[in-house]
Amino acid sequence: MTDSIGIAVIGAGMAGQAHAAAYRVAPRLYDPVLPPLRYVAIGDVNETLGAHVARRYGYEKALGSWEEVAEDPEIDVVSVVIANRFHRRAVEGLLEAGKHVLCEKPLSDTLEDARAMARAAEAAESIARIGFTFRRTPGIAAIRDLIQDGTLGRVLHFSGRYWTDYGFNPKAPMSWRYQGGPGSGALADVGSHLAYVADLLCGDIASGAGSLEVSRVAAGHPNTLTFEVFCAKGAARFHQLRPAEIELFLHEGAEATNGHRTVNLGPGHAYLSQGLAMDAPGVGFGQNDAFGYQARAFLEEVAGLDESVSLPRNASFAEGVHNMEILAAAVESAASHGQKVVL
């Protein structure tokens, strides 16, 4: 195990702050087996914002570029949370400098760059992972477990949507999220989340056996990731606005009284036992907690700790490429008037 781990986050926006906070909470989750952590730097081209975020989350300093982060000998681990089109250059440079990298999804803005990043990760001596944060959501993981242990049985159909409304106001400021070619809009931004959730539950997507809907202009839906999965022995559904519960239907009992029942999540479900200060059923948790589980899993891998059943490793860059192949297939199908595309 390493003596200590120096941490930096590149990108001081909303998601970057989620990473910064997650590294702070990570050593307080589960048993205290991590080596000492050093919170070294927040990197951002907006140095005023970077300095503010560094102060807020207790990082030692702010740096103005990923190059400065790569050159800093005190830094071992870096979260890359910047615009997608800058991922490749930053990640390849950081890996070349020997840093361990946790990159936000999607892996890049083009499949060509994503595949190059996967090759760089394969060749690197350091660890490279992609942050599929919703994999760490206890309710989604609980449904995965019910599928894998046979309770729900073979998956027959997946129906999911991720509706948001942060892009519905035409007078709102322009940002990098609204710039790019086909597939770089809602499909890459929130659709990438929904695609890897479907993969997690159903297995790698090859051709459609369900439906995925995404939007950034669904007024009244600030952050609505919801899905229903239908299986041989029943069905289950999840709603992001009620993350402490799932709904479960099993083909058992009298038909007249059978139906979905609410399952309150607690320490018997994924991530929650010791994963919260209060890990009893009925205690609130949500998306911020998933970032903590993600950071903890990454730090355990960097520290050389054995992988635990309760805290699996983060996704590889190869999985990040597969995620982008799904998005590219959707773009290709749309461009060819709905023709079927097989991955």
PDB file of N, CA and C in Angstrom, residues 8-17 19 42-46 49 63-67 69 78-94 101-109 117 176-177 189:
ATOM      1  N   ALA A   8      -6.079  15.594  -6.813  1.00  0.00           N
ATOM      2  CA  ALA A   8      -6.445  16.835  -7.495  1.00  0.00           C
ATOM      3  C   ALA A   8      -7.701  16.592  -8.315  1.00  0.00           C
ATOM      4  N   VAL A   9      -8.456  17.658  -8.528  1.00  0.00           N
ATOM      5  CA  VAL A   9      -9.632  17.625  -9.401  1.00  0.00           C
ATOM      6  C   VAL A   9      -9.456  18.718 -10.440  1.00  0.00           C
ATOM      7  N   ILE A  10      -9.572  18.358 -11.717  1.00  0.00           N
ATOM      8  CA  ILE A  10      -9.501  19.339 -12.794  1.00  0.00           C
ATOM      9  C   ILE A  10     -10.916  19.640 -13.249  1.00  0.00           C
ATOM     10  N   GLY A  11     -11.340  20.884 -13.045  1.00  0.00           N
ATOM     11  CA  GLY A  11     -12.708  21.293 -13.327  1.00  0.00           C
ATOM     12  C   GLY A  11     -13.404  21.665 -12.040  1.00  0.00           C
ATOM     13  N   ALA A  12     -13.727  22.949 -11.889  1.00  0.00           N
ATOM     14  CA  ALA A  12     -14.293  23.435 -10.630  1.00  0.00           C
ATOM     15  C   ALA A  12     -15.779  23.728 -10.722  1.00  0.00           C
ATOM     16  N   GLY A  13     -16.437  23.191 -11.768  1.00  0.00           N
ATOM     17  CA  GLY A  13     -17.879  23.371 -11.901  1.00  0.00           C
ATOM     18  C   GLY A  13     -18.652  22.436 -10.992  1.00  0.00           C
ATOM     19  N   MET A  14     -19.937  22.276 -11.278  1.00  0.00           N
ATOM     20  CA  MET A  14     -20.812  21.493 -10.404  1.00  0.00           C
ATOM     21  C   MET A  14     -20.324  20.059 -10.231  1.00  0.00           C
ATOM     22  N   ALA A  15     -20.054  19.368 -11.344  1.00  0.00           N
ATOM     23  CA  ALA A  15     -19.613  17.980 -11.239  1.00  0.00           C
ATOM     24  C   ALA A  15     -18.223  17.884 -10.628  1.00  0.00           C
ATOM     25  N   GLY A  16     -17.353  18.846 -10.935  1.00  0.00           N
ATOM     26  CA  GLY A  16     -16.036  18.865 -10.327  1.00  0.00           C
ATOM     27  C   GLY A  16     -16.113  19.010  -8.819  1.00  0.00           C
ATOM     28  N   GLN A  17     -17.030  19.850  -8.353  1.00  0.00           N
ATOM     29  CA  GLN A  17     -17.204  20.000  -6.909  1.00  0.00           C
ATOM     30  C   GLN A  17     -17.737  18.722  -6.281  1.00  0.00           C
ATOM     31  N   HIS A  19     -16.909  15.736  -7.245  1.00  0.00           N
ATOM     32  CA  HIS A  19     -15.713  14.901  -7.091  1.00  0.00           C
ATOM     33  C   HIS A  19     -14.874  15.381  -5.907  1.00  0.00           C
ATOM     34  N   ILE A  42      -7.121  22.018  -6.829  1.00  0.00           N
ATOM     35  CA  ILE A  42      -8.239  22.140  -7.760  1.00  0.00           C
ATOM     36  C   ILE A  42      -7.709  22.870  -8.987  1.00  0.00           C
ATOM     37  N   GLY A  43      -7.877  22.280 -10.165  1.00  0.00           N
ATOM     38  CA  GLY A  43      -7.410  22.903 -11.387  1.00  0.00           C
ATOM     39  C   GLY A  43      -8.561  23.450 -12.211  1.00  0.00           C
ATOM     40  N   ASP A  44      -8.435  24.696 -12.651  1.00  0.00           N
ATOM     41  CA  ASP A  44      -9.461  25.280 -13.511  1.00  0.00           C
ATOM     42  C   ASP A  44      -8.876  26.497 -14.216  1.00  0.00           C
ATOM     43  N   VAL A  45      -9.265  26.685 -15.496  1.00  0.00           N
ATOM     44  CA  VAL A  45      -8.778  27.860 -16.223  1.00  0.00           C
ATOM     45  C   VAL A  45      -9.323  29.147 -15.610  1.00  0.00           C
ATOM     46  N   ASN A  46     -10.473  29.061 -14.949  1.00  0.00           N
ATOM     47  CA  ASN A  46     -11.004  30.187 -14.186  1.00  0.00           C
ATOM     48  C   ASN A  46     -10.369  30.120 -12.799  1.00  0.00           C
ATOM     49  N   LEU A  49     -12.521  30.945  -9.680  1.00  0.00           N
ATOM     50  CA  LEU A  49     -13.408  29.852  -9.297  1.00  0.00           C
ATOM     51  C   LEU A  49     -12.615  28.713  -8.677  1.00  0.00           C
ATOM     52  N   LEU A  63      -4.739  25.495  -9.301  1.00  0.00           N
ATOM     53  CA  LEU A  63      -3.841  25.529 -10.446  1.00  0.00           C
ATOM     54  C   LEU A  63      -4.648  25.891 -11.689  1.00  0.00           C
ATOM     55  N   GLY A  64      -3.987  26.515 -12.665  1.00  0.00           N
ATOM     56  CA  GLY A  64      -4.716  27.066 -13.798  1.00  0.00           C
ATOM     57  C   GLY A  64      -4.828  26.173 -15.011  1.00  0.00           C
ATOM     58  N   SER A  65      -4.219  24.971 -15.006  1.00  0.00           N
ATOM     59  CA  SER A  65      -4.266  24.114 -16.187  1.00  0.00           C
ATOM     60  C   SER A  65      -3.993  22.672 -15.791  1.00  0.00           C
ATOM     61  N   TRP A  66      -4.385  21.757 -16.690  1.00  0.00           N
ATOM     62  CA  TRP A  66      -4.088  20.354 -16.428  1.00  0.00           C
ATOM     63  C   TRP A  66      -2.583  20.095 -16.505  1.00  0.00           C
ATOM     64  N   GLU A  67      -1.866  20.891 -17.320  1.00  0.00           N
ATOM     65  CA  GLU A  67      -0.414  20.713 -17.408  1.00  0.00           C
ATOM     66  C   GLU A  67       0.256  20.954 -16.055  1.00  0.00           C
ATOM     67  N   VAL A  69      -1.126  20.480 -13.182  1.00  0.00           N
ATOM     68  CA  VAL A  69      -1.468  19.308 -12.363  1.00  0.00           C
ATOM     69  C   VAL A  69      -0.550  18.145 -12.716  1.00  0.00           C
ATOM     70  N   VAL A  78      -6.046  12.043 -10.078  1.00  0.00           N
ATOM     71  CA  VAL A  78      -6.686  13.205 -10.689  1.00  0.00           C
ATOM     72  C   VAL A  78      -8.057  12.825 -11.226  1.00  0.00           C
ATOM     73  N   SER A  79      -9.076  13.580 -10.845  1.00  0.00           N
ATOM     74  CA  SER A  79     -10.384  13.498 -11.502  1.00  0.00           C
ATOM     75  C   SER A  79     -10.407  14.527 -12.624  1.00  0.00           C
ATOM     76  N   VAL A  80     -10.795  14.093 -13.815  1.00  0.00           N
ATOM     77  CA  VAL A  80     -10.902  14.988 -14.977  1.00  0.00           C
ATOM     78  C   VAL A  80     -12.379  15.279 -15.207  1.00  0.00           C
ATOM     79  N   VAL A  81     -12.766  16.521 -14.913  1.00  0.00           N
ATOM     80  CA  VAL A  81     -14.185  16.894 -14.955  1.00  0.00           C
ATOM     81  C   VAL A  81     -14.314  18.204 -15.735  1.00  0.00           C
ATOM     82  N   ILE A  82     -13.943  18.133 -17.009  1.00  0.00           N
ATOM     83  CA  ILE A  82     -13.937  19.298 -17.887  1.00  0.00           C
ATOM     84  C   ILE A  82     -14.754  18.975 -19.132  1.00  0.00           C
ATOM     85  N   ALA A  83     -14.873  19.935 -20.042  1.00  0.00           N
ATOM     86  CA  ALA A  83     -15.639  19.724 -21.263  1.00  0.00           C
ATOM     87  C   ALA A  83     -15.127  18.495 -22.015  1.00  0.00           C
ATOM     88  N   ASN A  84     -16.050  17.735 -22.586  1.00  0.00           N
ATOM     89  CA  ASN A  84     -15.716  16.454 -23.206  1.00  0.00           C
ATOM     90  C   ASN A  84     -14.619  16.572 -24.260  1.00  0.00           C
ATOM     91  N   ARG A  85     -14.617  17.652 -25.018  1.00  0.00           N
ATOM     92  CA  ARG A  85     -13.652  17.781 -26.111  1.00  0.00           C
ATOM     93  C   ARG A  85     -12.221  17.956 -25.629  1.00  0.00           C
ATOM     94  N   PHE A  86     -12.054  18.254 -24.350  1.00  0.00           N
ATOM     95  CA  PHE A  86     -10.708  18.401 -23.786  1.00  0.00           C
ATOM     96  C   PHE A  86     -10.223  17.145 -23.058  1.00  0.00           C
ATOM     97  N   HIS A  87     -11.072  16.123 -22.961  1.00  0.00           N
ATOM     98  CA  HIS A  87     -10.716  14.937 -22.182  1.00  0.00           C
ATOM     99  C   HIS A  87      -9.458  14.253 -22.699  1.00  0.00           C
ATOM    100  N   ARG A  88      -9.416  14.024 -24.025  1.00  0.00           N
ATOM    101  CA  ARG A  88      -8.312  13.208 -24.552  1.00  0.00           C
ATOM    102  C   ARG A  88      -6.958  13.823 -24.237  1.00  0.00           C
ATOM    103  N   ARG A  89      -6.795  15.091 -24.566  1.00  0.00           N
ATOM    104  CA  ARG A  89      -5.491  15.727 -24.371  1.00  0.00           C
ATOM    105  C   ARG A  89      -5.078  15.700 -22.898  1.00  0.00           C
ATOM    106  N   ALA A  90      -6.021  16.028 -22.013  1.00  0.00           N
ATOM    107  CA  ALA A  90      -5.698  16.062 -20.585  1.00  0.00           C
ATOM    108  C   ALA A  90      -5.402  14.666 -20.048  1.00  0.00           C
ATOM    109  N   VAL A  91      -6.247  13.700 -20.388  1.00  0.00           N
ATOM    110  CA  VAL A  91      -6.075  12.348 -19.856  1.00  0.00           C
ATOM    111  C   VAL A  91      -4.778  11.727 -20.352  1.00  0.00           C
ATOM    112  N   GLU A  92      -4.480  11.845 -21.639  1.00  0.00           N
ATOM    113  CA  GLU A  92      -3.243  11.271 -22.155  1.00  0.00           C
ATOM    114  C   GLU A  92      -2.023  11.917 -21.508  1.00  0.00           C
ATOM    115  N   GLY A  93      -2.077  13.234 -21.313  1.00  0.00           N
ATOM    116  CA  GLY A  93      -0.960  13.919 -20.660  1.00  0.00           C
ATOM    117  C   GLY A  93      -0.776  13.498 -19.218  1.00  0.00           C
ATOM    118  N   LEU A  94      -1.894  13.322 -18.509  1.00  0.00           N
ATOM    119  CA  LEU A  94      -1.821  12.916 -17.106  1.00  0.00           C
ATOM    120  C   LEU A  94      -1.312  11.483 -16.967  1.00  0.00           C
ATOM    121  N   VAL A 101      -6.028   8.293 -13.135  1.00  0.00           N
ATOM    122  CA  VAL A 101      -7.045   9.189 -13.676  1.00  0.00           C
ATOM    123  C   VAL A 101      -8.437   8.588 -13.535  1.00  0.00           C
ATOM    124  N   LEU A 102      -9.353   9.380 -12.993  1.00  0.00           N
ATOM    125  CA  LEU A 102     -10.783   9.076 -12.981  1.00  0.00           C
ATOM    126  C   LEU A 102     -11.453  10.126 -13.859  1.00  0.00           C
ATOM    127  N   CYS A 103     -11.940   9.702 -15.031  1.00  0.00           N
ATOM    128  CA  CYS A 103     -12.487  10.634 -16.019  1.00  0.00           C
ATOM    129  C   CYS A 103     -14.005  10.610 -15.985  1.00  0.00           C
ATOM    130  N   GLU A 104     -14.605  11.781 -16.075  1.00  0.00           N
ATOM    131  CA  GLU A 104     -16.063  11.859 -16.145  1.00  0.00           C
ATOM    132  C   GLU A 104     -16.550  11.295 -17.472  1.00  0.00           C
ATOM    133  N   LYS A 105     -17.806  10.881 -17.481  1.00  0.00           N
ATOM    134  CA  LYS A 105     -18.426  10.397 -18.710  1.00  0.00           C
ATOM    135  C   LYS A 105     -18.990  11.580 -19.493  1.00  0.00           C
ATOM    136  N   PRO A 106     -19.271  11.448 -20.805  1.00  0.00           N
ATOM    137  CA  PRO A 106     -18.759  10.378 -21.657  1.00  0.00           C
ATOM    138  C   PRO A 106     -17.257  10.509 -21.814  1.00  0.00           C
ATOM    139  N   LEU A 107     -16.629   9.443 -22.275  1.00  0.00           N
ATOM    140  CA  LEU A 107     -15.174   9.417 -22.289  1.00  0.00           C
ATOM    141  C   LEU A 107     -14.586  10.572 -23.102  1.00  0.00           C
ATOM    142  N   SER A 108     -15.217  10.911 -24.223  1.00  0.00           N
ATOM    143  CA  SER A 108     -14.765  12.033 -25.032  1.00  0.00           C
ATOM    144  C   SER A 108     -15.928  12.516 -25.880  1.00  0.00           C
ATOM    145  N   ASP A 109     -15.640  13.387 -26.848  1.00  0.00           N
ATOM    146  CA  ASP A 109     -16.708  13.874 -27.727  1.00  0.00           C
ATOM    147  C   ASP A 109     -16.742  13.148 -29.057  1.00  0.00           C
ATOM    148  N   MET A 117      -7.959   7.093 -26.221  1.00  0.00           N
ATOM    149  CA  MET A 117      -7.810   7.160 -24.767  1.00  0.00           C
ATOM    150  C   MET A 117      -7.778   5.764 -24.154  1.00  0.00           C
ATOM    151  N   TRP A 176     -20.594  25.083 -23.168  1.00  0.00           N
ATOM    152  CA  TRP A 176     -20.023  24.032 -24.010  1.00  0.00           C
ATOM    153  C   TRP A 176     -20.967  22.851 -24.162  1.00  0.00           C
ATOM    154  N   ARG A 177     -21.877  22.670 -23.216  1.00  0.00           N
ATOM    155  CA  ARG A 177     -22.802  21.539 -23.285  1.00  0.00           C
ATOM    156  C   ARG A 177     -23.747  21.623 -24.476  1.00  0.00           C
ATOM    157  N   ASP A 189     -24.913  13.810 -22.984  1.00  0.00           N
ATOM    158  CA  ASP A 189     -24.898  14.405 -21.655  1.00  0.00           C
ATOM    159  C   ASP A 189     -25.627  13.540 -20.636  1.00  0.00           C
TER     160      ASP A 189
END
